[in-house]
PDB file of C-alpha atoms in Angstrom:
ATOM      1  CA  UNK A   1       0.000   0.000   0.000  1.00 55.00           C
ATOM      2  CA  UNK A   2       1.123   3.516  -0.744  1.00 73.00           C
ATOM      3  CA  UNK A   3       1.291   6.311   1.798  1.00 91.00           C
ATOM      4  CA  UNK A   4      -0.742   8.681  -0.407  1.00 94.00           C
ATOM      5  CA  UNK A   5      -4.467   8.666   0.293  1.00 96.00           C
ATOM      6  CA  UNK A   6      -7.376   9.948  -1.761  1.00 95.00           C
ATOM      7  CA  UNK A   7      -9.869  11.921   0.340  1.00 97.00           C
ATOM      8  CA  UNK A   8     -13.267  12.520  -1.250  1.00 96.00           C
ATOM      9  CA  UNK A   9     -16.601  14.159  -0.477  1.00 96.00           C
ATOM     10  CA  UNK A  10     -14.897  17.134   1.156  1.00 97.00           C
ATOM     11  CA  UNK A  11     -16.594  20.400   1.928  1.00 95.00           C
ATOM     12  CA  UNK A  12     -15.587  23.086  -0.549  1.00 93.00           C
ATOM     13  CA  UNK A  13     -14.521  25.118   2.486  1.00 94.00           C
ATOM     14  CA  UNK A  14     -11.878  22.571   3.544  1.00 95.00           C
ATOM     15  CA  UNK A  15      -8.288  23.794   3.292  1.00 96.00           C
ATOM     16  CA  UNK A  16      -4.928  22.087   3.730  1.00 97.00           C
ATOM     17  CA  UNK A  17      -4.594  23.037   7.407  1.00 97.00           C
ATOM     18  CA  UNK A  18      -7.980  21.437   8.189  1.00 97.00           C
ATOM     19  CA  UNK A  19      -6.880  18.138   6.664  1.00 98.00           C
ATOM     20  CA  UNK A  20      -3.445  18.330   8.287  1.00 98.00           C
ATOM     21  CA  UNK A  21      -5.142  18.566  11.677  1.00 97.00           C
ATOM     22  CA  UNK A  22      -7.681  15.809  10.951  1.00 97.00           C
ATOM     23  CA  UNK A  23      -5.193  13.281   9.565  1.00 98.00           C
ATOM     24  CA  UNK A  24      -2.604  14.188  12.195  1.00 97.00           C
ATOM     25  CA  UNK A  25      -4.731  12.225  14.662  1.00 95.00           C
ATOM     26  CA  UNK A  26      -3.772   9.038  12.796  1.00 95.00           C
ATOM     27  CA  UNK A  27      -0.057   9.747  12.403  1.00 96.00           C
ATOM     28  CA  UNK A  28       2.478  12.034  10.776  1.00 97.00           C
ATOM     29  CA  UNK A  29       1.200  13.881   7.721  1.00 98.00           C
ATOM     30  CA  UNK A  30       3.921  14.639   5.179  1.00 97.00           C
ATOM     31  CA  UNK A  31       1.867  16.401   2.498  1.00 97.00           C
ATOM     32  CA  UNK A  32      -1.653  17.684   1.870  1.00 98.00           C
ATOM     33  CA  UNK A  33      -2.966  18.869  -1.495  1.00 97.00           C
ATOM     34  CA  UNK A  34      -6.553  20.084  -1.876  1.00 97.00           C
ATOM     35  CA  UNK A  35      -7.460  19.983  -5.557  1.00 96.00           C
ATOM     36  CA  UNK A  36      -8.749  23.309  -6.886  1.00 95.00           C
ATOM     37  CA  UNK A  37     -10.353  24.473 -10.109  1.00 92.00           C
ATOM     38  CA  UNK A  38      -7.618  26.138 -12.156  1.00 93.00           C
ATOM     39  CA  UNK A  39      -9.851  29.002 -13.275  1.00 95.00           C
ATOM     40  CA  UNK A  40     -11.838  29.849 -10.140  1.00 92.00           C
ATOM     41  CA  UNK A  41      -9.482  28.579  -7.431  1.00 91.00           C
ATOM     42  CA  UNK A  42     -12.465  26.942  -5.731  1.00 92.00           C
ATOM     43  CA  UNK A  43     -11.897  23.563  -4.076  1.00 92.00           C
ATOM     44  CA  UNK A  44     -13.139  20.597  -6.122  1.00 94.00           C
ATOM     45  CA  UNK A  45     -14.213  18.476  -3.150  1.00 95.00           C
ATOM     46  CA  UNK A  46     -11.275  16.079  -2.993  1.00 96.00           C
ATOM     47  CA  UNK A  47      -7.677  16.029  -1.857  1.00 96.00           C
ATOM     48  CA  UNK A  48      -4.582  13.883  -1.482  1.00 96.00           C
ATOM     49  CA  UNK A  49      -2.974  13.324   1.910  1.00 97.00           C
ATOM     50  CA  UNK A  50       0.403  11.608   2.319  1.00 96.00           C
ATOM     51  CA  UNK A  51       1.261   9.885   5.570  1.00 97.00           C
ATOM     52  CA  UNK A  52       4.793   9.024   6.709  1.00 97.00           C
ATOM     53  CA  UNK A  53       4.259   5.242   6.514  1.00 95.00           C
ATOM     54  CA  UNK A  54       1.903   2.641   5.099  1.00 93.00           C
ATOM     55  CA  UNK A  55       0.892   1.697   8.642  1.00 95.00           C
ATOM     56  CA  UNK A  56      -0.164   5.277   9.380  1.00 96.00           C
ATOM     57  CA  UNK A  57      -2.031   5.442   6.060  1.00 95.00           C
ATOM     58  CA  UNK A  58      -3.938   2.281   7.014  1.00 95.00           C
ATOM     59  CA  UNK A  59      -4.691   3.759  10.439  1.00 96.00           C
ATOM     60  CA  UNK A  60      -6.010   6.956   8.819  1.00 97.00           C
ATOM     61  CA  UNK A  61      -8.341   4.897   6.621  1.00 96.00           C
ATOM     62  CA  UNK A  62      -9.523   2.900   9.631  1.00 97.00           C
ATOM     63  CA  UNK A  63     -10.172   5.989  11.761  1.00 97.00           C
ATOM     64  CA  UNK A  64     -11.531   8.430   9.201  1.00 97.00           C
ATOM     65  CA  UNK A  65     -13.396   6.548   6.438  1.00 97.00           C
ATOM     66  CA  UNK A  66     -17.035   7.631   6.605  1.00 96.00           C
ATOM     67  CA  UNK A  67     -16.486  10.039   9.506  1.00 96.00           C
ATOM     68  CA  UNK A  68     -18.207  13.405   9.457  1.00 97.00           C
ATOM     69  CA  UNK A  69     -15.875  16.303   8.734  1.00 97.00           C
ATOM     70  CA  UNK A  70     -17.128  19.834   8.145  1.00 96.00           C
ATOM     71  CA  UNK A  71     -20.672  18.539   7.707  1.00 96.00           C
ATOM     72  CA  UNK A  72     -19.900  15.745   5.243  1.00 97.00           C
ATOM     73  CA  UNK A  73     -19.031  12.046   5.527  1.00 97.00           C
ATOM     74  CA  UNK A  74     -15.552  11.833   4.010  1.00 97.00           C
ATOM     75  CA  UNK A  75     -14.269   8.944   1.955  1.00 96.00           C
ATOM     76  CA  UNK A  76     -10.657   7.891   2.531  1.00 96.00           C
ATOM     77  CA  UNK A  77      -9.142   5.452   0.029  1.00 93.00           C
ATOM     78  CA  UNK A  78      -5.662   4.192  -0.744  1.00 88.00           C
ATOM     79  CA  UNK A  79      -6.142   4.986  -4.443  1.00 75.00           C
ATOM     80  CA  UNK A  80      -8.155   7.364  -6.587  1.00 66.00           C
ATOM     81  CA  UNK A  81     -11.465   5.967  -7.871  1.00 61.00           C
ATOM     82  CA  UNK A  82     -11.365   5.217 -11.610  1.00 56.00           C
ATOM     83  CA  UNK A  83     -14.317   7.503 -12.246  1.00 53.00           C
ATOM     84  CA  UNK A  84     -12.374  10.545 -11.039  1.00 51.00           C
ATOM     85  CA  UNK A  85      -9.071   9.431 -12.587  1.00 47.00           C
ATOM     86  CA  UNK A  86     -10.678   9.576 -16.049  1.00 46.00           C
ATOM     87  CA  UNK A  87     -11.347  13.334 -15.881  1.00 47.00           C
TER      88      UNK A  87
END
């Protein structure tokens, strides 16, 4: 398993610091990237979070998958869904 996680169903108000704090509960976060529309700068509702080890990535999935965050139940996966990857 990779250390980079796909995080979906995010609030458009979520920023990198919010995710750093949330995922920091499961381990050491090495990188957070909230995907934004290139023209408007508005968040697209998903992000990538890298953890320092595969064990911490697994722990983040276990703790956070389906949990409510900023009013939405977030999805945490170890790879990007094919539907989104095709865009």
